[in-house]
Coordinates of C-alpha atoms and ligand atoms in Angstrom, one line a residue:
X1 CA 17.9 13.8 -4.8
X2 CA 19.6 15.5 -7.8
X3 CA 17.7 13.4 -10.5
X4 CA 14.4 13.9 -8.8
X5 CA 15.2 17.6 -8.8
X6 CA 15.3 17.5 -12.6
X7 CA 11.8 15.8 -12.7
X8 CA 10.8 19.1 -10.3
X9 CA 12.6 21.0 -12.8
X10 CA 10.6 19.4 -15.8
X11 CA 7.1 20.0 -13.8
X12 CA 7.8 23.0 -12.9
X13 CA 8.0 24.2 -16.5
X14 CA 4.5 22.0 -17.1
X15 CA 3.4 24.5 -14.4
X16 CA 4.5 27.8 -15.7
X17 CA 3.1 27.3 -18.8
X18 CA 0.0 25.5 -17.8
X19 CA -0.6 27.9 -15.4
X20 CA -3.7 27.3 -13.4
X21 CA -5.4 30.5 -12.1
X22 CA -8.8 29.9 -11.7
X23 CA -10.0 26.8 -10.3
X24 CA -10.9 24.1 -12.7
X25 CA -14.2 22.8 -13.7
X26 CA -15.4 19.5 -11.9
X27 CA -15.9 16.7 -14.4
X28 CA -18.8 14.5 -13.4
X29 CA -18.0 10.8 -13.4
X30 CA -21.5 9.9 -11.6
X31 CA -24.3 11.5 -10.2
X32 CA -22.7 13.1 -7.7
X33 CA -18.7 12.0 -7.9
X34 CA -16.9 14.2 -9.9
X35 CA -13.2 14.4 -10.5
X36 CA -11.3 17.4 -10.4
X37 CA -7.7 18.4 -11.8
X38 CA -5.0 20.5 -10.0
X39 CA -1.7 21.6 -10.8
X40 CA -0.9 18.6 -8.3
X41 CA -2.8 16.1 -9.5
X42 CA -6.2 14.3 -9.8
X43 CA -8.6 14.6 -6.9
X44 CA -12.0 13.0 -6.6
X45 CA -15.0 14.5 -4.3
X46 CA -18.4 12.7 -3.7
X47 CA -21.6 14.6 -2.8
X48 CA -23.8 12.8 -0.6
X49 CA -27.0 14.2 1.5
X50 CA -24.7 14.5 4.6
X51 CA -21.7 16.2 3.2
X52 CA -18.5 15.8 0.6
X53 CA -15.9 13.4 0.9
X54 CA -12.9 14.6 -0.5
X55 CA -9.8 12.2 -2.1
X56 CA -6.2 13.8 -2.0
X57 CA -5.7 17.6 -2.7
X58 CA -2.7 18.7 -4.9
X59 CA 0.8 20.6 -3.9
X60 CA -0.2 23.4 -2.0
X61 CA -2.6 25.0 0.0
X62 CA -3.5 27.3 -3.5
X63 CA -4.4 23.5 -4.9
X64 CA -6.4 22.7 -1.9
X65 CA -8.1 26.4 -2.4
X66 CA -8.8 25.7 -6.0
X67 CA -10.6 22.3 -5.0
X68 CA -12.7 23.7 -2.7
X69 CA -14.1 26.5 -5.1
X70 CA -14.2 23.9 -7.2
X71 CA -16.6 21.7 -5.3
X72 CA -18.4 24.5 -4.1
X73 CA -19.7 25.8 -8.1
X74 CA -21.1 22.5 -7.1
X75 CA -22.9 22.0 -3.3
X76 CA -23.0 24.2 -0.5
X77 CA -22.6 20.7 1.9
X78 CA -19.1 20.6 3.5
X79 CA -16.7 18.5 3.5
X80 CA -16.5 15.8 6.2
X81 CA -13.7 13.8 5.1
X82 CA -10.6 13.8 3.3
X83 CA -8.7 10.5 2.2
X84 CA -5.5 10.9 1.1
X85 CA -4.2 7.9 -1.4
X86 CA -0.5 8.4 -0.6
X87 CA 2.1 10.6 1.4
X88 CA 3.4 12.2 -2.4
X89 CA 4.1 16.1 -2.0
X90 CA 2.2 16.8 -5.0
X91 CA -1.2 14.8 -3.4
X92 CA -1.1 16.1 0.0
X93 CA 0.2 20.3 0.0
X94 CA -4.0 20.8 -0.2
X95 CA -4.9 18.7 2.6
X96 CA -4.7 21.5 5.5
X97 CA -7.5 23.5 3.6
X98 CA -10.4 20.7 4.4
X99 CA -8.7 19.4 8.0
X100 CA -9.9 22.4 10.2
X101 CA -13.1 21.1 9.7
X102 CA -13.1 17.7 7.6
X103 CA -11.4 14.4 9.0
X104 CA -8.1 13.0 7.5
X105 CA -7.8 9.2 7.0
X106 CA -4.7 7.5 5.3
X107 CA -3.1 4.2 5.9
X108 CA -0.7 3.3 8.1
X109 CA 2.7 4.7 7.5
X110 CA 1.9 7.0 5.9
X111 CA 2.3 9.8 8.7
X112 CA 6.0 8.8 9.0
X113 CA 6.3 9.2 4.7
X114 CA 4.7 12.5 4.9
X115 CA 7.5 13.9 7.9
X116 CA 9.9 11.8 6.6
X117 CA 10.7 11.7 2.8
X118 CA 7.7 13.7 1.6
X119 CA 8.8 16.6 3.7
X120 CA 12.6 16.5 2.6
X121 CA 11.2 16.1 -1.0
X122 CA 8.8 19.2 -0.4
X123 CA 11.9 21.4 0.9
X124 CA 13.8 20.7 -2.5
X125 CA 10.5 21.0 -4.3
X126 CA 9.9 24.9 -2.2
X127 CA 13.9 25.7 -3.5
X128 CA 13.6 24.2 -7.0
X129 CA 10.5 25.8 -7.6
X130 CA 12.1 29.5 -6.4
X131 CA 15.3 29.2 -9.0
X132 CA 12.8 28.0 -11.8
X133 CA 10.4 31.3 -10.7
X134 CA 13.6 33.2 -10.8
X135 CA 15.1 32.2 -14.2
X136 CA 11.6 32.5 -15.7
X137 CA 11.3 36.0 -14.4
X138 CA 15.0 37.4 -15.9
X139 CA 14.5 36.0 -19.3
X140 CA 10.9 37.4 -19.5
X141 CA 11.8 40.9 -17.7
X142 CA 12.9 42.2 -21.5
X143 CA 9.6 40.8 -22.9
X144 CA 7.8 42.5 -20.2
X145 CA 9.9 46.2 -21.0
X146 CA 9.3 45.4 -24.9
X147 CA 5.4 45.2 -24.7
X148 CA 5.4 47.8 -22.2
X149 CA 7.2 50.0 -24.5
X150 CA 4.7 49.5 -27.6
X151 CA 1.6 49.7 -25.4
X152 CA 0.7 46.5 -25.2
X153 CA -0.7 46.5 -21.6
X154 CA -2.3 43.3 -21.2
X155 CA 0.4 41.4 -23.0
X156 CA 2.4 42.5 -20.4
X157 CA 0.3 42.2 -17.7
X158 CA -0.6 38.3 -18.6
X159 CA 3.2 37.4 -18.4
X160 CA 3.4 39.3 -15.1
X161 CA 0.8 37.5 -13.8
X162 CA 1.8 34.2 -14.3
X163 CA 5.2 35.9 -12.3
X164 CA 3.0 36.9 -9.5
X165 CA 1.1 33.5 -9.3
X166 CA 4.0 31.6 -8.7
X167 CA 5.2 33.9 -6.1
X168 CA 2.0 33.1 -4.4
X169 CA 2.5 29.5 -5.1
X170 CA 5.7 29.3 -4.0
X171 CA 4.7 31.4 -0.4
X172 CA 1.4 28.7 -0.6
X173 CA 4.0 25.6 -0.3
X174 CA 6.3 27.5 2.5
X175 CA 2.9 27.3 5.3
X176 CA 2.1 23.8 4.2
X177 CA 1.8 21.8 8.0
X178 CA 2.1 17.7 8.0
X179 CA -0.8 16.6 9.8
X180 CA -1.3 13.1 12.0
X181 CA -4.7 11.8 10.3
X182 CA -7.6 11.0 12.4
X183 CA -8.2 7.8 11.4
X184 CA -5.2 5.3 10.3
X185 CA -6.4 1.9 8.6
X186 CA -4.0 -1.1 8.6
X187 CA -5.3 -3.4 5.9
X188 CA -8.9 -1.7 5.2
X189 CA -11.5 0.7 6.5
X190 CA -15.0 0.7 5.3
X191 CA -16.6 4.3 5.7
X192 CA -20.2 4.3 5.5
X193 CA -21.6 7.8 5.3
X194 CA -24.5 10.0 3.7
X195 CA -25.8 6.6 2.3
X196 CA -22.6 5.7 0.3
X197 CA -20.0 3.2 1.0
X198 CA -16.2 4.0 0.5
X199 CA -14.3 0.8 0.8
X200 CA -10.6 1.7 1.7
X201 CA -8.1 -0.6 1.1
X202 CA -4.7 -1.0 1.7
X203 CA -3.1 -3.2 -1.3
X204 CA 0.1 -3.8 0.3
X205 CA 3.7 -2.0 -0.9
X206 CA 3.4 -1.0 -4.6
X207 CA 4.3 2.9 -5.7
X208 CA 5.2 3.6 -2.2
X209 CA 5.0 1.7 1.2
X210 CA 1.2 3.1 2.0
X211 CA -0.7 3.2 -1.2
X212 CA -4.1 3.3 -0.5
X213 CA -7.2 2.2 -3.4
X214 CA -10.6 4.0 -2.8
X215 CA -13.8 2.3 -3.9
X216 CA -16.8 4.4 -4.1
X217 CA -18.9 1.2 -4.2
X218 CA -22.7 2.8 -4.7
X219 CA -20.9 4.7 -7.5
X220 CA -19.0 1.7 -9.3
X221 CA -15.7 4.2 -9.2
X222 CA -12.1 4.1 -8.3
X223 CA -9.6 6.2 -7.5
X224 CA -6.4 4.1 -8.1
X225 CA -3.9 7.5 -6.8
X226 CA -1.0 6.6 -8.1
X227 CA -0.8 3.0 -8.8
X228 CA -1.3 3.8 -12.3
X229 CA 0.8 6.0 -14.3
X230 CA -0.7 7.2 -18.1
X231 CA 1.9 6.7 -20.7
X232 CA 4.9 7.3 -18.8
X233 CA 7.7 6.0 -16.5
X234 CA 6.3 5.7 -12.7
X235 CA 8.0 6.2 -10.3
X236 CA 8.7 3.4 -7.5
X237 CA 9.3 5.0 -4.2
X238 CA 12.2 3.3 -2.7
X239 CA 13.0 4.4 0.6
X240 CA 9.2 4.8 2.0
X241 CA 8.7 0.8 0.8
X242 CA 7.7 0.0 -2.5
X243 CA 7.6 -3.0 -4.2
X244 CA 7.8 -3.6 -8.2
X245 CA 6.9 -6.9 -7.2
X246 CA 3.4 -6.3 -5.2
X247 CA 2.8 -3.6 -7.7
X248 CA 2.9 -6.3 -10.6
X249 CA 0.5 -8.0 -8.2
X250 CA -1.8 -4.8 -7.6
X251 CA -2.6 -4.1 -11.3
X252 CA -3.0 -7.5 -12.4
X253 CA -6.2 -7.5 -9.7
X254 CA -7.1 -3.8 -10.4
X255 CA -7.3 -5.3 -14.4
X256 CA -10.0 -8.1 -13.4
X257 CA -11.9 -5.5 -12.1
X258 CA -15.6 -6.0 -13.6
X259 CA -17.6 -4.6 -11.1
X260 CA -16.4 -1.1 -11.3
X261 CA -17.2 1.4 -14.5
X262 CA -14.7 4.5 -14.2
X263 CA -11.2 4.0 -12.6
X264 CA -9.6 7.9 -11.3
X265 CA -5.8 8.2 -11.2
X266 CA -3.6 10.5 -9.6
X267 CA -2.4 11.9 -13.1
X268 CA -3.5 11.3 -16.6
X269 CA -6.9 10.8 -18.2
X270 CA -9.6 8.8 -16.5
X271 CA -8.2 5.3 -17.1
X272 CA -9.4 1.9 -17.7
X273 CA -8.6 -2.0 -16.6
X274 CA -6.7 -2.8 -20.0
X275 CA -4.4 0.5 -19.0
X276 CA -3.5 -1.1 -16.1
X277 CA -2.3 -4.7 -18.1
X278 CA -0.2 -2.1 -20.3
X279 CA 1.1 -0.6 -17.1
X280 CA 1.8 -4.3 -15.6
X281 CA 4.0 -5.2 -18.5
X282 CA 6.1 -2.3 -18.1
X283 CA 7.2 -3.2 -14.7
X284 CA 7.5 -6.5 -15.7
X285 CA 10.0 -5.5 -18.7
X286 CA 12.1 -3.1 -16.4
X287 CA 12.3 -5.7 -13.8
X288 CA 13.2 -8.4 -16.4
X289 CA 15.3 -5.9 -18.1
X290 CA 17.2 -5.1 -15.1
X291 CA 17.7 -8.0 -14.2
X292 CA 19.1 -9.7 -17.0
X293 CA 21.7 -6.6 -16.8
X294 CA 22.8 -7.6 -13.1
X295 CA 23.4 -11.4 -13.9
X296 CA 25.6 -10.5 -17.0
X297 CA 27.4 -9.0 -14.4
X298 CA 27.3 -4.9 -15.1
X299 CA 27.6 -2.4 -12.6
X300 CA 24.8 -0.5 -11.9
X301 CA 26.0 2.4 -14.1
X302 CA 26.7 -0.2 -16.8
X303 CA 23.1 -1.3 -16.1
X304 CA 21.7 2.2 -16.8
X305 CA 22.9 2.0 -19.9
X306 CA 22.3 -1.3 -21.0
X307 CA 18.6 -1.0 -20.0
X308 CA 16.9 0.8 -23.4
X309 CA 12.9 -0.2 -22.4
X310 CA 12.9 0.1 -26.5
X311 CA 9.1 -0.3 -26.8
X312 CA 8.4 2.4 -24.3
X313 CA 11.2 5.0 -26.3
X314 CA 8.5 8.0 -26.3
X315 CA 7.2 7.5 -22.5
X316 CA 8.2 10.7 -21.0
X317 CA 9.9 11.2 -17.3
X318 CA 13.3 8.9 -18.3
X319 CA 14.8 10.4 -15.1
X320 CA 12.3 7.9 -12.9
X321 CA 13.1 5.4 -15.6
X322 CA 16.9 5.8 -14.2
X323 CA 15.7 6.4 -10.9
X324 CA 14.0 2.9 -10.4
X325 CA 16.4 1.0 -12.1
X326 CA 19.2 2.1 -9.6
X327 CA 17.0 1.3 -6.9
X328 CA 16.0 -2.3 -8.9
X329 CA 19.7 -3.0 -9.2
X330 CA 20.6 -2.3 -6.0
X331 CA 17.3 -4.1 -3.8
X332 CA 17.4 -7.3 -6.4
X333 CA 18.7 -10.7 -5.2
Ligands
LIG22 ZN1 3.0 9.4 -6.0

């Protein structure tokens, strides 16, 4: 928990001073899908003559607010459905914003992630986030007093509002509710609506243990979630079921994709098949890394040491990179 705590420390600072106070612009993919990033992550919505389907929604509810301003600069239709890739905090605080209305689908097991380890992880992510807010406001109280003293009013007021919109942030994440979705899928569910097709499938375990893929077929897109990771260490959720060795599998079939132009992910640019072979040989290097550690005989903190990952030195996020190879170590036979 601790070592994920200091990748919540890491993006919480990303947050503070990326600070997201107005909801970003939509960028068009197709026609009528667009892509739109949060604070969370990136979300994908589709228009279609019979309302918006809607894929994951960031951290919090203020996430899940910002999307929907977002898709509504675009249509006035509303949103019927929401898909959500994965049970990950930062994919699913938004959710609640669309489900009054819209209906939830996810795969199976994913329900039990979201109460289970997504909840725990959402707790420390509530606390972490409240010290980070708290340091951040003591070292910039002086700043605040020094601008205030020379006049400079809206100096003063900017930093204060990035205080108060975490404040609101951080009360956002404390009302978020885990809902059961309304319809589960097992290996794949084909949704035919408004006159597009959105293929759902269920890839097996890969980041987590109920990674779902979205295929906007009529719109040769994909929204991978988070079974691709841009330039930096993912992260191979363990204890909800994933698997470094169906993953390997995954984006070896995602890279032979030739039907499909524009491939979304859950964080980073909009991404492409070769991506995902780059991807694909990191996990195989950690794996093989890792594993040549174990049969030398090291412990598993020997291992964390011994493991360097040399070609990927400036990859960010070397927390997960210790993360996963502790949980390699310890799963590998
Ligand atoms: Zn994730």
């Amino acid at each position: 928990m601790k070592r994920f705590v200091s990748f919540l420390t890491f993006l919480l600072l990303f947050l503070i001073t990326h600070a997201q106070t107005e909801f970003p612009t939509p960028l068009q993919i197709t026609d009528n899908l667009y892509e739109v990033g949060l604070d969370g992550c990136n979300t994908a919505f589709l228009v279609t003559d019979s309302g918006v389907v809607v894929v994951d929604a960031g951290i919090s509810p203020i996430d899940g607010w910002n999307l929907k301003a977002a898709i509504e600069s675009v249509t006035d239709k509303p949103v019927r459905y929401v898909i959500s890739t994965h049970h990950h905090f930062d994919h699913v605080g938004g959710l609640q914003v669309f489900t009054p209305d819209a209906r939830l689908i996810a795969p199976s097991g994913w329900y039990n992630n979201v109460t289970g380890s997504g909840a725990v992880i959402a707790n420390g992510f509530v606390a972490e986030m409240q010290n980070g807010l708290d340091q951040y406001s003591v070292k910039n109280a002086p700043i605040i007093d020094h601008f205030l003293e020379n006049k400079q009013f809206a100096e003063a007021d900017s930093v204060q509002a990035i205080i108060n919109f975490y404040n609101n942030y951080i009360d956002s994440l404390k009302i978020i509710r885990n809902m059961p979705p309304d319809i589960i899928f097992n290996k794949k569910h084909n949704l035919v609506f408004g006159g597009e097709e959105i293929r759902l499938i269920y890839p097996g375990p890969a980041h987590t243990g109920s990674d779902c893929i979205v295929y906007f077929v009529n719109q040769k897109t994909v929204h991978v979630g988070d079974l691709y990771f841009e330039k930096s260490f993912p992260y191979l959720d363990g204890p909800s079921g994933a698997s470094i060795h169906n993953w390997i599998k995954v984006l070896k079939k995602l890279s032979s994709d030739r039907k499909n132009k524009h491939f979304i992910c859950g964080h980073g640019h909009i991404s492409s098949t070769t991506d995902f072979l780059i991807m694909r040989q990191l996990l195989i290097d950690m794996k093989a890394e890792v594993k040549v550690a174990k049969e030398k005989g090291l412990s598993v903190e020997e291992t964390i040491e011994a493991v360097k990952m040399e070609k990927y030195s400036d990859y960010p996020s070397r927390d997960l990179l210790e993360k996963n190879i502790r949980w390699l170590y310890e799963t590998m036979k």
